[in-house]
Short mmCIF file of C-alpha atoms and ligand atoms in Angstrom, two decimals:
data_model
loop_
_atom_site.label_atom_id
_atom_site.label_comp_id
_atom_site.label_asym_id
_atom_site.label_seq_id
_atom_site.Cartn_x
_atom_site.Cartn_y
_atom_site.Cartn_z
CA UNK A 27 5.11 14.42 18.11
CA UNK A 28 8.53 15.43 16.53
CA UNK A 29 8.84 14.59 13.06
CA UNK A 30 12.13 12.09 12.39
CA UNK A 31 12.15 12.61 8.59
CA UNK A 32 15.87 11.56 7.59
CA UNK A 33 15.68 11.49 3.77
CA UNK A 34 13.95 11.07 0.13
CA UNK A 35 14.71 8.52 -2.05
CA UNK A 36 13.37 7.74 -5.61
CA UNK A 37 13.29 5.04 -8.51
CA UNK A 38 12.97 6.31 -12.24
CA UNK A 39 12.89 2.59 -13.47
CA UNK A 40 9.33 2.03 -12.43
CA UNK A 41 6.56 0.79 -14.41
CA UNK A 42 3.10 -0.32 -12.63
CA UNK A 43 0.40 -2.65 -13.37
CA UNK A 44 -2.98 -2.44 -11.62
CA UNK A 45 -5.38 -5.92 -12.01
CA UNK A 46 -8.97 -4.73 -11.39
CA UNK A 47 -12.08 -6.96 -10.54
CA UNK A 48 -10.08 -9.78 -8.87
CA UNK A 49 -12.39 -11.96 -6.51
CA UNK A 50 -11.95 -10.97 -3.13
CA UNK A 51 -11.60 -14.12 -1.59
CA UNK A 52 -8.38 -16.37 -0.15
CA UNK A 53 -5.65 -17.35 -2.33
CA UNK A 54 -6.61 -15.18 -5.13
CA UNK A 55 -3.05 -13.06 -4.09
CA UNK A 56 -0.90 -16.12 -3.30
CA UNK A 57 -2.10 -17.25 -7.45
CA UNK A 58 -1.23 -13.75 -8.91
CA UNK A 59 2.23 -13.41 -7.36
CA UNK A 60 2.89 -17.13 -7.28
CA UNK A 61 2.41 -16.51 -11.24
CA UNK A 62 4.76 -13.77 -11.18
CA UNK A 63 7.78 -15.14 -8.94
CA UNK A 64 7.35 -18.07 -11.42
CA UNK A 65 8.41 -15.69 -14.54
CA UNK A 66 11.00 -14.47 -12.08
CA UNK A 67 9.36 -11.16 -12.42
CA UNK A 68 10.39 -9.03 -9.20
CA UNK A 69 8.11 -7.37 -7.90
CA UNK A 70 8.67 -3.74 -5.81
CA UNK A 71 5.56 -1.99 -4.48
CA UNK A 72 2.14 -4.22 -3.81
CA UNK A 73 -1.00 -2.50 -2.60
CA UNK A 74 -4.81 -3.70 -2.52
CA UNK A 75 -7.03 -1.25 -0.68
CA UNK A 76 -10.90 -2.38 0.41
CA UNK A 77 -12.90 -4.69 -1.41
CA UNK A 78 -16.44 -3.43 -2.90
CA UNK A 79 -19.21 -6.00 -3.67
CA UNK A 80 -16.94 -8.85 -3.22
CA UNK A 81 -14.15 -7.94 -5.76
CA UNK A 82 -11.11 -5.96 -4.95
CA UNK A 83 -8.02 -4.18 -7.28
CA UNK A 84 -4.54 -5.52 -6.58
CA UNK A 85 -1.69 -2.75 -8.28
CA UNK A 86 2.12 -3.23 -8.30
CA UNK A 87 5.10 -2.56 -9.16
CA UNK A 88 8.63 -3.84 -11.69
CA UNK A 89 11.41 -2.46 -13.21
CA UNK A 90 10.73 -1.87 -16.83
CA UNK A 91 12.76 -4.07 -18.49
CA UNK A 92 10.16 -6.87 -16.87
CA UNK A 93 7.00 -4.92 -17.90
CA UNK A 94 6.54 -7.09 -21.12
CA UNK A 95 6.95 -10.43 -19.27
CA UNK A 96 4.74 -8.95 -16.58
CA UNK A 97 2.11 -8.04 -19.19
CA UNK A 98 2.43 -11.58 -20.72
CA UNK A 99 1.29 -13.18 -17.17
CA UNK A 100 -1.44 -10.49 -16.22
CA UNK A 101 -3.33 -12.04 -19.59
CA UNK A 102 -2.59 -15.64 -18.08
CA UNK A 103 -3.75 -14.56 -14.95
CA UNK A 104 -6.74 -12.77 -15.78
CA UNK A 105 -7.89 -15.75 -17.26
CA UNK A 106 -7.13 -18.28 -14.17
CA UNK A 107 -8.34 -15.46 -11.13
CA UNK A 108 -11.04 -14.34 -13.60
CA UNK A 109 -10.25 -10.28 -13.23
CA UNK A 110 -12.16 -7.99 -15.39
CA UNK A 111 -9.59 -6.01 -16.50
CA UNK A 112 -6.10 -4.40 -16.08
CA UNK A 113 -3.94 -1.38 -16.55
CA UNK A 114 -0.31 -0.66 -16.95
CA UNK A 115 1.68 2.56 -17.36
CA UNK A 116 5.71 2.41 -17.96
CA UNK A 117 5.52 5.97 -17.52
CA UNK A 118 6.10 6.29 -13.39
CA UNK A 119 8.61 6.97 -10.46
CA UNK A 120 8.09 5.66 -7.22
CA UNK A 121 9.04 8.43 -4.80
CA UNK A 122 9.29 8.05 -1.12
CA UNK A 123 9.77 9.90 2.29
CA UNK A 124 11.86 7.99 4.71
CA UNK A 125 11.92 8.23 8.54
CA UNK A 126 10.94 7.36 11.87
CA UNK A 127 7.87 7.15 12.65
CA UNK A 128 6.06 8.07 9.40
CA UNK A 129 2.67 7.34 9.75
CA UNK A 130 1.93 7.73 13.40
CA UNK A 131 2.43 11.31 12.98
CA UNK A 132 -0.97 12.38 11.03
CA UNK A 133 0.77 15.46 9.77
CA UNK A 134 3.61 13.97 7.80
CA UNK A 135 1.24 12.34 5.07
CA UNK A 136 -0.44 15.78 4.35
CA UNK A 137 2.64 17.79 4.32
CA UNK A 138 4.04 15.22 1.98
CA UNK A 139 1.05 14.98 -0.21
CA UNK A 140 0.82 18.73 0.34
CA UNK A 141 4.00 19.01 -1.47
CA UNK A 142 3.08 16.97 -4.27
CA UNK A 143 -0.34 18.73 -4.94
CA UNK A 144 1.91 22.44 -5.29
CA UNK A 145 3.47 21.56 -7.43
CA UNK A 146 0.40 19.87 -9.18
CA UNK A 147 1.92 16.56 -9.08
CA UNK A 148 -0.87 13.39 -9.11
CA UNK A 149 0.00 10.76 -7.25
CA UNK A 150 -1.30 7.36 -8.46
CA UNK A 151 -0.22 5.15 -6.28
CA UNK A 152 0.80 5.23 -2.16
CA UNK A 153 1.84 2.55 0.32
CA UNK A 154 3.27 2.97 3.68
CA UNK A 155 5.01 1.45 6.15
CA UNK A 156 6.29 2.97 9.86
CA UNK A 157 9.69 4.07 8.26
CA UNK A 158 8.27 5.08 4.86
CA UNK A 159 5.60 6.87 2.86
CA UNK A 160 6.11 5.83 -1.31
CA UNK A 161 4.52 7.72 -4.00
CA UNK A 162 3.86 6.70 -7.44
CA UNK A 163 4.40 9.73 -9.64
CA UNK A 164 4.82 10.56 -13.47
CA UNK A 165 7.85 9.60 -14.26
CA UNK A 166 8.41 13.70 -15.63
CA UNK A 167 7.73 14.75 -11.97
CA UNK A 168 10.00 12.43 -9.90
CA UNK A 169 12.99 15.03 -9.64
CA UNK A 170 10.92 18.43 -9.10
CA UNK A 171 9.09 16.00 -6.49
CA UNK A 172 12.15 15.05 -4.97
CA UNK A 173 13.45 18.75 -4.94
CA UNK A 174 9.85 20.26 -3.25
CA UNK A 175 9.86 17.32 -0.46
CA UNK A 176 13.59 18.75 0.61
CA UNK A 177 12.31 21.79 0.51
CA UNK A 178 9.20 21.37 2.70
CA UNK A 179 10.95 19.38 5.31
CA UNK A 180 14.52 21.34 4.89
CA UNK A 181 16.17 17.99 4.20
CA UNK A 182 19.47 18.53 2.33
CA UNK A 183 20.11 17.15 -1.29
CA UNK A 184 22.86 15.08 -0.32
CA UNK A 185 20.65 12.89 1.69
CA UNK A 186 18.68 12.03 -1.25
CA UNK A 187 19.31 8.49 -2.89
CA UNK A 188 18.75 7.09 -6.19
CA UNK A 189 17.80 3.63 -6.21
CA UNK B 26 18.19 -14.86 -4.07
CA UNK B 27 17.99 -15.51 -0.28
CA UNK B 28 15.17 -14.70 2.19
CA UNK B 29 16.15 -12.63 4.93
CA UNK B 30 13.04 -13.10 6.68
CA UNK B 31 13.64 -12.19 10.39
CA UNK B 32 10.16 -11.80 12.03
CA UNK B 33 6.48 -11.51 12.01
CA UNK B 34 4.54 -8.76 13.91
CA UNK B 35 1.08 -7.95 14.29
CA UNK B 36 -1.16 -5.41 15.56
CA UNK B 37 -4.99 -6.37 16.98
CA UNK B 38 -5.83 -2.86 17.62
CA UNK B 39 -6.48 -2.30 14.07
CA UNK B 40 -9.86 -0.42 12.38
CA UNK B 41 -9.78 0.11 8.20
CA UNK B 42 -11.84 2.67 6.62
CA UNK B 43 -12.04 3.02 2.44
CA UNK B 44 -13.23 6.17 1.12
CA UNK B 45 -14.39 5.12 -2.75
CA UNK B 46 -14.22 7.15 -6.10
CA UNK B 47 -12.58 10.22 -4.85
CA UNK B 48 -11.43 12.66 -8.08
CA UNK B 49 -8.09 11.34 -8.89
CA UNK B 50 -6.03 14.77 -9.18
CA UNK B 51 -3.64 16.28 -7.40
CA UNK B 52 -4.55 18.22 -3.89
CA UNK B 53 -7.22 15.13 -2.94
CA UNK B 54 -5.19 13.17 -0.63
CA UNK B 55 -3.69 16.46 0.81
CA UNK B 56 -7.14 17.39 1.69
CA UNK B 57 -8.24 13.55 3.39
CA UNK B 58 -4.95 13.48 5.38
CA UNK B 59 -4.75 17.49 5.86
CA UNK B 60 -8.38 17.00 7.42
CA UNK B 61 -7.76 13.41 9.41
CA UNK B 62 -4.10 15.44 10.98
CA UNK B 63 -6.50 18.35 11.89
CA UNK B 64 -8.51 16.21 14.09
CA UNK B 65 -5.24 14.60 15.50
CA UNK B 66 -6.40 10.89 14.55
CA UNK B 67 -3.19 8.88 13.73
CA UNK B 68 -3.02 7.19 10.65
CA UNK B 69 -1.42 3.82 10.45
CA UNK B 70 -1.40 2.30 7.02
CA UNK B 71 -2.48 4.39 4.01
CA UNK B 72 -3.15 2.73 0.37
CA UNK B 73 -4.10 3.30 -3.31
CA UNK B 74 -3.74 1.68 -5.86
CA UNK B 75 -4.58 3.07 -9.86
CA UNK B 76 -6.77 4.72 -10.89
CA UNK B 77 -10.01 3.57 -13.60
CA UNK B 78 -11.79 6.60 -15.24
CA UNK B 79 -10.30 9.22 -13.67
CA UNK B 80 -11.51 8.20 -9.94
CA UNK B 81 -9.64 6.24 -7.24
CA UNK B 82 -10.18 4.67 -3.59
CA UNK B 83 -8.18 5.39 -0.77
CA UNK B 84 -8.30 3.06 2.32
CA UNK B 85 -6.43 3.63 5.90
CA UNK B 86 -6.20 2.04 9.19
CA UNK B 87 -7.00 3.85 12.07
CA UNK B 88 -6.37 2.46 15.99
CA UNK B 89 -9.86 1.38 17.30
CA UNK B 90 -10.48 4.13 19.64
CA UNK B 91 -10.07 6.63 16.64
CA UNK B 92 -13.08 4.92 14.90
CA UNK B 93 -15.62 6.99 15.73
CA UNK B 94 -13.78 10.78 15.68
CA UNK B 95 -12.19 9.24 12.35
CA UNK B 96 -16.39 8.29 10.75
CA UNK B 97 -17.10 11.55 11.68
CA UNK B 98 -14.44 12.92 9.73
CA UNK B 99 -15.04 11.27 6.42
CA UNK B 100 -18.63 12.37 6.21
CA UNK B 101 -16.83 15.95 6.24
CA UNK B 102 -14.60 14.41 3.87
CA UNK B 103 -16.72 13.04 1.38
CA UNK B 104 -18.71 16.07 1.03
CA UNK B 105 -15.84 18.42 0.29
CA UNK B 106 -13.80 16.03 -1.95
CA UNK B 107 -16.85 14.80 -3.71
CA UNK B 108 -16.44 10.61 -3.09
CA UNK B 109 -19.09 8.15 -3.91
CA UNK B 110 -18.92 6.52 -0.48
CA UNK B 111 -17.19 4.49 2.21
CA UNK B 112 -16.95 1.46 4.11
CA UNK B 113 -15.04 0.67 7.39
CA UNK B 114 -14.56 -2.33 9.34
CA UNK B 115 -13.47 -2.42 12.89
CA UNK B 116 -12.44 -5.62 13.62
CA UNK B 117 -9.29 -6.05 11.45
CA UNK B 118 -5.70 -6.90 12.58
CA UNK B 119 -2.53 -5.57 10.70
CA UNK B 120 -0.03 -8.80 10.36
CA UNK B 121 3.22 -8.24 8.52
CA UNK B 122 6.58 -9.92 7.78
CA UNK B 123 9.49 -8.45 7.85
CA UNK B 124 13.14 -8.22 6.71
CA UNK B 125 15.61 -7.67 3.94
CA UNK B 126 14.83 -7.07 0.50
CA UNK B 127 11.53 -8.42 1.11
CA UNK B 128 9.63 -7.31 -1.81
CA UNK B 129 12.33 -7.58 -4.62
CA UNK B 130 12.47 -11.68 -3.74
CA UNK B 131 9.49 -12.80 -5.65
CA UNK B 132 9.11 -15.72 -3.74
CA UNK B 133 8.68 -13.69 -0.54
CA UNK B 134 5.26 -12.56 -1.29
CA UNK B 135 3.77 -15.80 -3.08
CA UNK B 136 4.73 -17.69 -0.05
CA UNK B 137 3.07 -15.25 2.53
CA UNK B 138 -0.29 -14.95 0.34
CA UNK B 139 0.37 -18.94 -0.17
CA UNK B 140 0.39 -19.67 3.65
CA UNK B 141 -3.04 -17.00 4.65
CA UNK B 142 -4.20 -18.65 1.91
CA UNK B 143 -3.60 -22.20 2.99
CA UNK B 144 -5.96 -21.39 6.37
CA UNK B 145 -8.73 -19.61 4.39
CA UNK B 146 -7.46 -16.19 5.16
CA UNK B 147 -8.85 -13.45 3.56
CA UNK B 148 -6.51 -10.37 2.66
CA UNK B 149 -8.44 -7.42 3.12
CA UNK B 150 -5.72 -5.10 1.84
CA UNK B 151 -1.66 -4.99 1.42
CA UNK B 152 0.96 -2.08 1.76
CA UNK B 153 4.60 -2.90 0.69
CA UNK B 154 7.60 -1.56 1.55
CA UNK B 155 11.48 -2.63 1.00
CA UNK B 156 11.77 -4.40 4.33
CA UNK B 157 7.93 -5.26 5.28
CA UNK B 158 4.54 -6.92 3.88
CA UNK B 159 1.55 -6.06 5.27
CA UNK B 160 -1.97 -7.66 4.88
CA UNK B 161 -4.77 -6.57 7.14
CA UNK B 162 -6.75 -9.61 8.11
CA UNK B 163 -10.05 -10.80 9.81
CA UNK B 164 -9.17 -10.04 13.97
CA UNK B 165 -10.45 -13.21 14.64
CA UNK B 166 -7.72 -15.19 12.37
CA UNK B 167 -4.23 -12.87 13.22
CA UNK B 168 -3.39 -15.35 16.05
CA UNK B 169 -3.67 -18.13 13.44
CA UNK B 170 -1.84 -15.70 10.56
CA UNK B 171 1.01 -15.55 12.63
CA UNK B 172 1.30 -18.93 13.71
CA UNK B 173 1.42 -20.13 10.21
CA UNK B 174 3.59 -17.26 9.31
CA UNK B 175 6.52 -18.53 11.61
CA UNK B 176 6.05 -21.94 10.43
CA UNK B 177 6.19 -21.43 7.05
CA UNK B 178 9.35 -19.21 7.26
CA UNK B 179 10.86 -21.13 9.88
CA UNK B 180 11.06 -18.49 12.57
CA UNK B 181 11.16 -18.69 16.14
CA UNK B 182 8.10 -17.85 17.67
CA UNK B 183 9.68 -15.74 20.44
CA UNK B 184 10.80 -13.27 17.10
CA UNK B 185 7.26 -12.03 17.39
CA UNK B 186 6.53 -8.44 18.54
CA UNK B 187 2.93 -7.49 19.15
CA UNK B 188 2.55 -4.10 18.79
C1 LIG C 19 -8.02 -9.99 -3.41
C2 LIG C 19 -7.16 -10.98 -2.71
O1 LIG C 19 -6.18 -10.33 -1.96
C3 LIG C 19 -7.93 -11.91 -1.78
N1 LIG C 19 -8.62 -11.17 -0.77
C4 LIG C 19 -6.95 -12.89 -1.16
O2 LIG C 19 -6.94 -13.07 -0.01
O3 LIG C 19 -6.18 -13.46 -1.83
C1 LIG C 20 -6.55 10.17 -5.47
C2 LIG C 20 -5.50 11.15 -5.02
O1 LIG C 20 -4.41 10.47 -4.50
C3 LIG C 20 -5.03 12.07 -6.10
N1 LIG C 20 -4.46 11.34 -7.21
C4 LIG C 20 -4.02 13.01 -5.51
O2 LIG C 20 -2.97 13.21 -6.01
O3 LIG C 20 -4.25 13.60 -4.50
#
């Protein structure tokens, strides 16, 4: 399969929140971002992998200026979901590969995350869609990150947007 | 801000497989998607959320005929990474809504959680991007997810591709 990666793009004004321990059962996601849309927080990237022993994690997203108000709500919430925890860093850059395609082509993950790991780059968070593999980096790595996934799939600068 | 919400599609031939406390540092999920590309099995949607004590969990969807090559796999996987274990589940559909400036709409998500929720669906795991939510639900229930989906959102049900 031929590759249809058009560009990068990236977001410096990232900050993301991870709720651990949530129960894994319905409604427990419509409370948590029903919580949040009431603050008016927006909210960017969402991603809950598998549950284990009937609890799951549930990680996001928002700009920084809305990281205190989010933080405010996570304590209300844990309280109403029951969660055992959370975590937050303010520190992070979502980074993301944009074409056709994305993730039907098993290579274009591992060359991206290929990238990342030369340049020993962690990536904490990743969500995908069929246009677009996003990264959550440190926010100290998003440009060198942006500058290694040109190089790796010869994409030209100019093509890169800041969002 | 207004909802551009212009469809719902979903996606029956849908298997999830989590791979749990992998080392969270950079190279790992080269190595899982390096390894899953090398046996040719297409990936469909790949998330992780953060990280607690320096390990993570990494969970993908796989199409169901790729099951079995893909179990093989992580046993490989697991002993050259070093996880703690995995889980899969191969009767899962992928449902997801779609349209403009989906995720920075806080409403947008609440109300799709609100209306899985409302017909005691359980969201096994969510991917976000810009223009599309995903949840991965029960197979038995997508029929019913996207019913409810249209009517909450007022769509048409002829909007709806199956893919
Ligand atoms: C954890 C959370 O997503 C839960 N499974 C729900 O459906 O709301
Ligand atoms: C867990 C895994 O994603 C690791 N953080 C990596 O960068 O590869």
């Amino acid at each position: 399969k031929s590759m249809f990666v058009t560009g990068v793009t990236y977001n410096k004004n990232v900050a993301k929140l991870g709720i651990f321990g949530v129960p894994d059962q319905p409604g427990i996601a419509y409370l948590i971002f029903k919580m949040l849309g009431d603050k008016n927080i927006n909210v960017d990237m969402i991603v809950q992998s598998s549950m284990r022993e009937g609890i799951n994690d549930i990680s996001f997203t928002v700009a920084q200026d809305d990281l205190r108000k989010a933080l405010e709500t996570i304590e209300e919430i844990i309280k109403v979901v029951g969660a055992k925890g959370y975590t937050h860093d303010p520190h992070v850059a979502m980074v993301s590969l944009v074409g056709a395609g994305m993730t039907s082509n098993p290579g274009v993950a591992a060359m991206m995350f290929g990238a990342l790991a030369d340049e020993d780059i962690n990536i904490d968070m990743i969500a995908t869609s069929d246009i677009k593999i996003s990264c959550i980096v440190n926010n100290s790595k998003a440009e060198t990150a942006v500058k290694v996934l040109h190089k790796k799939f010869n994409l030209e600068e100019a093509g890169c947007n800041k969002n």
